[in-house]
Tab-separated table of C-alpha atoms and ligand atoms in Angstrom:
chain	number	residue	atom	x	y	z
A	331	MET	CA	0.000	0.000	0.000
A	332	THR	CA	1.276	3.456	-0.805
A	333	ASN	CA	0.781	6.703	0.980
A	334	THR	CA	0.617	10.083	-0.668
A	335	ASN	CA	2.727	11.565	2.079
A	336	VAL	CA	5.595	9.201	1.423
A	337	SER	CA	5.590	9.392	-2.348
A	338	SER	CA	9.035	8.367	-3.447
A	339	LYS	CA	8.895	9.021	-7.174
A	340	PRO	CA	9.245	12.698	-8.032
A	341	MET	CA	8.991	12.056	-11.797
A	342	ALA	CA	6.625	14.793	-12.891
A	343	ARG	CA	4.587	13.844	-15.929
A	344	PRO	CA	2.858	16.716	-17.723
A	345	ALA	CA	-0.673	16.131	-18.976
A	346	PRO	CA	-0.670	15.924	-22.796
A	347	ALA	CA	-0.546	19.389	-24.315
A	348	PRO	CA	-3.735	20.669	-25.929
A	349	ARG	CA	-3.662	20.624	-29.709
A	350	GLY	CA	-4.477	23.589	-31.916
A	351	ASP	CA	-4.734	26.102	-29.118
A	352	ASN	CA	-2.311	28.707	-27.942
A	353	ASP	CA	-3.444	28.759	-24.336
A	354	SER	CA	-0.787	27.131	-22.237
A	355	VAL	CA	-1.945	24.562	-19.720
A	356	ASP	CA	0.197	24.314	-16.658
A	357	LEU	CA	-0.935	21.008	-15.203
A	358	ARG	CA	1.965	19.019	-13.882
A	359	VAL	CA	1.003	15.731	-12.342
A	360	THR	CA	3.291	13.722	-10.075
A	361	PRO	CA	2.281	10.061	-10.068
A	362	LEU	CA	2.288	8.163	-6.817
A	363	ASN	CA	3.645	4.670	-6.496
A	364	ALA	CA	0.604	2.782	-7.768
A	365	GLY	CA	0.627	4.984	-10.885
A	366	PHE	CA	-3.063	5.859	-11.153
A	367	VAL	CA	-3.181	8.584	-8.491
A	368	GLY	CA	-1.532	11.864	-9.387
A	369	ILE	CA	-0.749	14.899	-7.257
A	370	VAL	CA	-1.208	18.322	-8.779
A	371	GLU	CA	0.501	21.193	-7.017
A	372	ASN	CA	0.609	24.904	-7.796
A	373	PHE	CA	-2.674	24.794	-9.663
A	374	THR	CA	-5.802	26.670	-8.616
A	375	LEU	CA	-9.054	25.050	-9.645
A	376	ASP	CA	-11.615	27.623	-10.639
A	377	ALA	CA	-15.020	27.192	-12.257
A	378	GLY	CA	-14.061	30.019	-14.606
A	379	MET	CA	-11.010	28.187	-15.986
A	380	PRO	CA	-10.708	28.115	-19.785
A	381	ASP	CA	-11.914	25.017	-21.633
A	382	VAL	CA	-8.343	24.003	-22.458
A	383	GLN	CA	-7.612	23.660	-18.758
A	384	ARG	CA	-10.752	21.650	-18.151
A	385	ASP	CA	-9.818	19.442	-21.114
A	386	ALA	CA	-6.308	18.943	-19.719
A	387	ILE	CA	-7.798	17.800	-16.410
A	388	GLU	CA	-10.074	15.354	-18.231
A	389	ARG	CA	-7.137	13.942	-20.185
A	390	ALA	CA	-5.134	13.569	-16.990
A	391	MET	CA	-8.162	11.831	-15.424
A	392	ASP	CA	-8.253	9.456	-18.398
A	393	SER	CA	-4.659	8.441	-17.897
A	394	PHE	CA	-4.519	8.549	-14.062
A	395	ALA	CA	-8.124	8.117	-12.700
A	396	VAL	CA	-7.531	9.956	-9.403
A	397	LEU	CA	-6.089	13.464	-9.065
A	398	VAL	CA	-5.221	15.211	-5.816
A	399	PHE	CA	-5.197	19.012	-5.964
A	400	ARG	CA	-3.586	20.615	-2.911
A	401	ASP	CA	-4.536	23.941	-1.318
A	402	GLN	CA	-7.891	24.547	-2.987
A	403	HIS	CA	-9.866	27.211	-1.127
A	404	LEU	CA	-13.427	26.453	-2.162
A	405	ASP	CA	-16.763	27.073	-0.481
A	406	ASP	CA	-19.825	24.976	-1.354
A	407	ASP	CA	-20.950	27.287	-4.159
A	408	LYS	CA	-17.496	27.252	-5.750
A	409	LEU	CA	-17.243	23.484	-5.406
A	410	PHE	CA	-20.600	23.091	-7.116
A	411	ALA	CA	-19.668	25.502	-9.912
A	412	LEU	CA	-16.352	23.709	-10.420
A	413	GLY	CA	-18.024	20.305	-10.657
A	414	SER	CA	-20.544	21.659	-13.154
A	415	ARG	CA	-17.722	22.270	-15.632
A	416	PHE	CA	-17.435	18.469	-16.002
A	417	GLY	CA	-21.127	17.637	-16.426
A	418	PRO	CA	-24.471	17.794	-14.627
A	419	ILE	CA	-24.231	17.428	-10.853
A	420	GLU	CA	-26.236	14.674	-9.178
A	421	ASP	CA	-28.672	15.444	-6.378
A	422	ALA	CA	-27.035	14.814	-3.023
A	423	ALA	CA	-29.922	13.063	-1.268
A	424	SER	CA	-29.496	9.348	-1.839
A	425	GLY	CA	-32.033	6.655	-1.018
A	426	THR	CA	-31.196	6.465	2.678
A	427	HIS	CA	-30.166	10.062	3.406
A	428	GLN	CA	-33.318	11.979	2.583
A	429	ASP	CA	-33.885	13.889	5.794
A	430	ARG	CA	-30.476	15.166	6.893
A	431	ARG	CA	-30.108	18.872	6.232
A	432	ARG	CA	-26.913	20.363	7.575
A	433	LEU	CA	-25.866	21.956	4.304
A	434	ALA	CA	-27.931	24.545	2.476
A	435	HIS	CA	-26.845	23.374	-0.966
A	436	ALA	CA	-29.054	20.503	-2.214
A	437	GLN	CA	-26.354	19.095	-4.501
A	438	ILE	CA	-23.475	18.995	-2.025
A	439	ASN	CA	-22.996	15.618	-0.340
A	440	ASP	CA	-22.326	15.953	3.353
A	441	ILE	CA	-19.437	13.548	3.939
A	442	SER	CA	-19.093	14.229	7.646
A	443	ASN	CA	-19.893	12.790	11.052
A	444	LEU	CA	-21.864	15.924	11.988
A	445	ASN	CA	-25.596	16.325	12.525
A	446	ALA	CA	-27.870	19.171	11.411
A	447	ALA	CA	-26.762	21.206	14.450
A	448	GLY	CA	-23.092	20.723	13.512
A	449	ALA	CA	-22.355	18.427	16.480
A	450	ILE	CA	-20.775	14.959	16.278
A	451	MET	CA	-23.515	12.433	15.540
A	452	ALA	CA	-24.555	10.054	18.297
A	453	ALA	CA	-23.196	6.515	17.919
A	454	ASP	CA	-26.614	5.152	17.001
A	455	ASP	CA	-27.675	7.994	14.665
A	456	ARG	CA	-29.076	6.230	11.625
A	457	HIS	CA	-27.363	8.652	9.249
A	458	ARG	CA	-24.091	7.714	10.855
A	459	MET	CA	-24.977	4.038	10.592
A	460	SER	CA	-25.739	4.385	6.920
A	461	SER	CA	-22.708	6.544	6.092
A	462	LEU	CA	-20.460	3.885	7.638
A	463	GLY	CA	-21.199	2.047	4.382
A	464	ASN	CA	-18.593	4.406	2.833
A	465	LEU	CA	-15.949	2.265	4.554
A	466	LEU	CA	-16.759	-0.595	2.165
A	467	TRP	CA	-15.131	-0.636	-1.279
A	468	HIS	CA	-17.542	1.023	-3.689
A	469	SER	CA	-18.113	3.187	-6.721
A	470	ASP	CA	-20.314	6.226	-6.034
A	471	SER	CA	-23.913	6.032	-7.208
A	472	SER	CA	-23.452	2.615	-8.804
A	473	PHE	CA	-27.000	2.100	-7.448
A	474	LYS	CA	-28.332	4.727	-9.861
A	475	ALA	CA	-29.546	3.682	-13.304
A	476	VAL	CA	-27.004	6.104	-14.747
A	477	PRO	CA	-24.086	5.839	-12.328
A	478	ALA	CA	-21.665	8.627	-11.471
A	479	ARG	CA	-18.779	9.863	-13.562
A	480	TYR	CA	-16.466	11.983	-11.364
A	481	SER	CA	-16.636	12.554	-7.643
A	482	MET	CA	-14.953	15.670	-6.287
A	483	LEU	CA	-14.309	15.547	-2.551
A	484	HIS	CA	-13.051	18.594	-0.655
A	485	ALA	CA	-11.532	18.422	2.828
A	486	ARG	CA	-12.633	21.069	5.337
A	487	VAL	CA	-12.015	19.540	8.792
A	488	LEU	CA	-9.915	16.429	9.463
A	489	PRO	CA	-9.251	14.228	12.483
A	490	PRO	CA	-5.667	14.133	13.814
A	491	VAL	CA	-5.371	10.413	13.043
A	492	GLY	CA	-7.204	8.048	10.680
A	493	GLY	CA	-9.842	8.948	8.142
A	494	ASP	CA	-7.709	8.280	5.056
A	495	THR	CA	-9.346	7.284	1.778
A	496	GLU	CA	-8.126	4.380	-0.342
A	497	PHE	CA	-8.521	4.027	-4.096
A	498	ALA	CA	-8.228	0.946	-6.299
A	499	ASP	CA	-7.605	0.920	-10.055
A	500	MET	CA	-10.235	-1.273	-11.727
A	501	ARG	CA	-8.517	-1.019	-15.156
A	502	ALA	CA	-5.264	-2.480	-13.851
A	503	ALA	CA	-7.252	-5.123	-11.973
A	504	TRP	CA	-9.098	-6.109	-15.158
A	505	ASP	CA	-5.875	-6.219	-17.170
A	506	ALA	CA	-4.288	-8.558	-14.611
A	507	LEU	CA	-7.326	-10.795	-14.121
A	508	PRO	CA	-6.751	-14.440	-15.160
A	509	ASN	CA	-8.383	-15.249	-18.507
A	510	ASP	CA	-10.887	-17.739	-17.123
A	511	LEU	CA	-12.237	-15.108	-14.732
A	512	LYS	CA	-12.314	-12.550	-17.539
A	513	ASP	CA	-14.375	-14.943	-19.622
A	514	THR	CA	-16.819	-15.563	-16.771
A	515	ALA	CA	-17.127	-11.872	-15.884
A	516	ARG	CA	-17.308	-10.344	-19.350
A	517	GLU	CA	-21.017	-10.780	-20.054
A	518	LEU	CA	-22.373	-10.556	-16.505
A	519	ARG	CA	-24.854	-8.040	-15.186
A	520	CYS	CA	-25.351	-7.248	-11.515
A	521	ASP	CA	-28.063	-5.605	-9.435
A	522	HIS	CA	-26.882	-2.653	-7.328
A	523	SER	CA	-28.722	-1.034	-4.421
A	524	MET	CA	-27.858	0.850	-1.236
A	525	LEU	CA	-29.921	-1.772	0.587
A	526	PHE	CA	-27.302	-4.374	-0.364
A	527	SER	CA	-24.266	-2.371	0.794
A	528	ARG	CA	-25.914	-1.309	4.063
A	529	GLY	CA	-27.138	-4.873	4.609
A	530	LYS	CA	-23.515	-6.066	4.430
A	531	ILE	CA	-22.701	-4.112	7.624
A	532	GLY	CA	-25.898	-5.193	9.335
A	533	PHE	CA	-27.873	-2.011	8.708
A	534	THR	CA	-31.325	-3.057	7.569
A	535	ASP	CA	-33.494	-0.440	9.260
A	536	PHE	CA	-35.213	0.957	6.147
A	537	SER	CA	-38.667	2.428	5.781
A	538	ASP	CA	-40.937	1.251	2.963
A	539	ASP	CA	-40.304	4.574	1.299
A	540	GLU	CA	-36.529	4.079	1.428
A	541	ARG	CA	-36.859	0.549	0.099
A	542	LEU	CA	-38.795	1.913	-2.833
A	543	ARG	CA	-36.152	4.560	-3.548
A	544	CYS	CA	-33.479	1.863	-3.330
A	545	THR	CA	-34.966	-0.442	-5.970
A	546	PRO	CA	-31.990	-2.360	-7.420
A	547	VAL	CA	-30.631	-1.240	-10.803
A	548	PRO	CA	-28.769	-3.432	-13.316
A	549	GLN	CA	-25.165	-2.664	-14.332
A	550	ARG	CA	-22.557	-4.414	-16.436
A	551	LEU	CA	-19.781	-6.052	-14.449
A	552	VAL	CA	-17.193	-5.144	-17.088
A	553	ARG	CA	-17.217	-1.644	-18.515
A	554	ARG	CA	-15.601	-0.062	-21.533
A	555	HIS	CA	-14.594	3.543	-20.914
A	556	ARG	CA	-16.344	5.903	-23.289
A	557	ARG	CA	-13.281	8.117	-23.808
A	558	THR	CA	-10.332	5.726	-23.618
A	559	GLY	CA	-11.883	2.396	-24.667
A	560	ARG	CA	-10.165	0.703	-21.713
A	561	LEU	CA	-11.951	-2.097	-19.907
A	562	SER	CA	-12.441	-2.159	-16.155
A	563	LEU	CA	-14.230	-4.161	-13.494
A	564	PHE	CA	-17.307	-2.337	-12.263
A	565	LEU	CA	-17.290	-3.563	-8.679
A	566	SER	CA	-19.075	-1.990	-5.728
A	567	SER	CA	-20.357	-2.960	-2.293
A	568	HIS	CA	-23.790	-2.017	-3.687
A	569	ILE	CA	-23.845	-5.267	-5.700
A	570	GLY	CA	-26.360	-7.759	-4.286
A	571	ARG	CA	-26.651	-10.391	-7.000
A	572	ILE	CA	-25.613	-11.392	-10.493
A	573	HIS	CA	-28.424	-11.875	-13.008
A	574	GLY	CA	-29.178	-15.568	-13.517
A	575	TRP	CA	-27.067	-16.653	-10.512
A	576	GLN	CA	-28.039	-17.720	-7.009
A	577	THR	CA	-27.423	-14.928	-4.485
A	578	PRO	CA	-24.758	-16.730	-2.366
A	579	GLU	CA	-22.782	-17.679	-5.479
A	580	SER	CA	-23.148	-14.130	-6.774
A	581	LEU	CA	-21.769	-12.629	-3.578
A	582	LEU	CA	-18.939	-15.142	-3.306
A	583	PHE	CA	-17.838	-14.485	-6.889
A	584	ILE	CA	-18.019	-10.715	-6.385
A	585	GLN	CA	-16.076	-11.050	-3.141
A	586	ASP	CA	-13.353	-12.990	-4.991
A	587	LEU	CA	-13.137	-10.248	-7.601
A	588	VAL	CA	-13.026	-7.512	-4.939
A	589	GLU	CA	-10.226	-9.347	-3.147
A	590	PHE	CA	-8.312	-9.677	-6.399
A	591	ALA	CA	-8.900	-6.061	-7.423
A	592	THR	CA	-7.871	-4.558	-4.093
A	593	GLN	CA	-4.474	-6.219	-3.812
A	594	PRO	CA	-1.764	-3.752	-2.784
A	595	GLN	CA	-0.462	-3.258	-6.334
A	596	PHE	CA	-3.835	-1.813	-7.392
A	597	VAL	CA	-4.424	0.332	-4.289
A	598	CYS	CA	-3.297	3.780	-3.239
A	599	ARG	CA	-4.050	5.412	0.095
A	600	HIS	CA	-4.615	9.131	0.368
A	601	SER	CA	-3.834	10.887	3.663
A	602	TRP	CA	-5.862	14.064	3.564
A	603	ARG	CA	-4.700	17.602	4.160
A	604	VAL	CA	-7.206	20.379	4.775
A	605	HIS	CA	-8.148	22.033	1.432
A	606	ASP	CA	-7.275	18.969	-0.647
A	607	LEU	CA	-9.680	18.480	-3.533
A	608	VAL	CA	-9.594	14.924	-4.856
A	609	ILE	CA	-11.256	13.986	-8.131
A	610	TRP	CA	-11.804	10.319	-8.924
A	611	ASP	CA	-13.359	8.563	-11.866
A	612	ASN	CA	-16.081	6.246	-10.586
A	613	GLU	CA	-16.109	4.499	-13.959
A	614	THR	CA	-12.590	3.137	-13.471
A	615	THR	CA	-11.933	3.065	-9.710
A	616	MET	CA	-13.331	1.952	-6.377
A	617	HIS	CA	-12.687	3.742	-3.108
A	618	ARG	CA	-13.342	3.341	0.584
A	619	GLY	CA	-13.006	5.530	3.646
A	620	ARG	CA	-10.849	4.324	6.516
A	621	ALA	CA	-11.908	4.422	10.134
A	622	PHE	CA	-11.131	7.180	12.613
A	623	ASP	CA	-12.419	8.016	16.093
A	624	SER	CA	-15.707	9.444	14.868
A	625	GLN	CA	-17.142	9.834	18.364
A	626	LYS	CA	-14.269	12.092	19.369
A	627	TYR	CA	-13.152	14.100	16.338
A	628	PRO	CA	-15.103	15.972	13.662
A	629	ARG	CA	-14.341	15.069	10.057
A	630	ASP	CA	-16.010	17.258	7.454
A	631	LEU	CA	-15.630	16.762	3.711
A	632	ARG	CA	-17.959	17.925	0.949
A	633	ARG	CA	-18.584	16.138	-2.320
A	634	VAL	CA	-20.094	16.993	-5.659
A	635	THR	CA	-20.807	14.111	-7.977
A	636	VAL	CA	-20.762	14.549	-11.732
A	637	GLY	CA	-23.382	12.295	-13.291
A	638	GLY	CA	-22.559	9.786	-16.012
A	639	LEU	CA	-23.984	9.958	-19.513
A	640	ALA	CA	-25.746	6.616	-19.935
A	641	SER	CA	-26.549	3.322	-18.302
A	642	THR	CA	-23.666	0.869	-18.331
A	643	LEU	CA	-26.044	-1.451	-20.216
A	644	ASP	CA	-25.762	0.938	-23.172
A	645	GLU	CA	-21.958	0.874	-23.237
A	646	VAL	CA	-19.999	-0.899	-25.947
A	647	PRO	CA	-19.614	-4.470	-24.623
A	648	ALA	CA	-16.280	-5.754	-23.377
B	1281	OGA	C1	-17.349	9.503	-0.728
B	1281	OGA	C2	-16.667	8.493	0.116
B	1281	OGA	C3	-14.918	8.159	1.733
B	1281	OGA	C4	-14.234	8.992	2.743
B	1281	OGA	O1	-17.265	10.703	-0.407
B	1281	OGA	O2	-17.953	9.113	-1.731
B	1281	OGA	O3	-16.875	7.330	-0.080
B	1281	OGA	O4	-13.066	8.690	3.074
B	1281	OGA	N1	-15.818	8.968	1.025
B	1281	OGA	O5	-14.851	9.946	3.237
B	1282	MN	MN1	-18.036	7.108	-1.975
């Protein structure tokens, strides 16, 4: 496992230069050990950036998949405006988080352990229970018919220890997968729902209304990236079954794939600094939060999620 704070390879790799445009794009990306997470320093993200800069970020996202931008001073409005440069922003309220209103902005995800009054949530607060699902490997909004493209997570308040976020490269995992598993996985479709991921940590306290909002959606297990053509495993804790398979066999097979895909060579751990803005591509990566003492320390991050363009079922098959 690698740690962004102990990056040992200072080999800066510039994002490919824009073609046919005189605007210079100063986006220098330093890859971390696992190769798919890049650190960008001395770059200020701004919703008003020229298209060539936005395009350079997208190209860097295509080649890396996770980018860490240090020292970004953004409030919720600026974070939302920035995300909007990459596509339509998803609504923040997900199937099991409908009634928590700490943040004024309806499209900012509250990734914190704080309640509406700004205090640390009680141990048995059901929002806390449900958000603990973020500690399982997942891809954001894989339970939506059109799952997420980019997530952009901004750090405001951090605990003194713990609370890192890990990322896993699902393209590298696919490339390395043994051929027999590739052949089995290639055509499969899975049902995704927040009920499945929360059920895995024993949280099953859902109202009828929530169950309805969490109706499972089908997704391909192997995706082809719209921009790069690369294949990746579309794994997520939200998976509850494979179409045409018995549920226990579905979950065992998915668990085998998750174990394979989260081996140390595919994983990179990010240790947050306040004002980090991390962008990840949900189409090609999984991520999970790591534990911290959430009854003692506040941890407050804010996320905008850029929606995808189409159902994975409409993608070019693997
Ligand atoms: C998220 C998420 C993990 C973390 O914001 O989508 O899963 O470390 N976060 O907070
Ligand atoms: Mn997430």
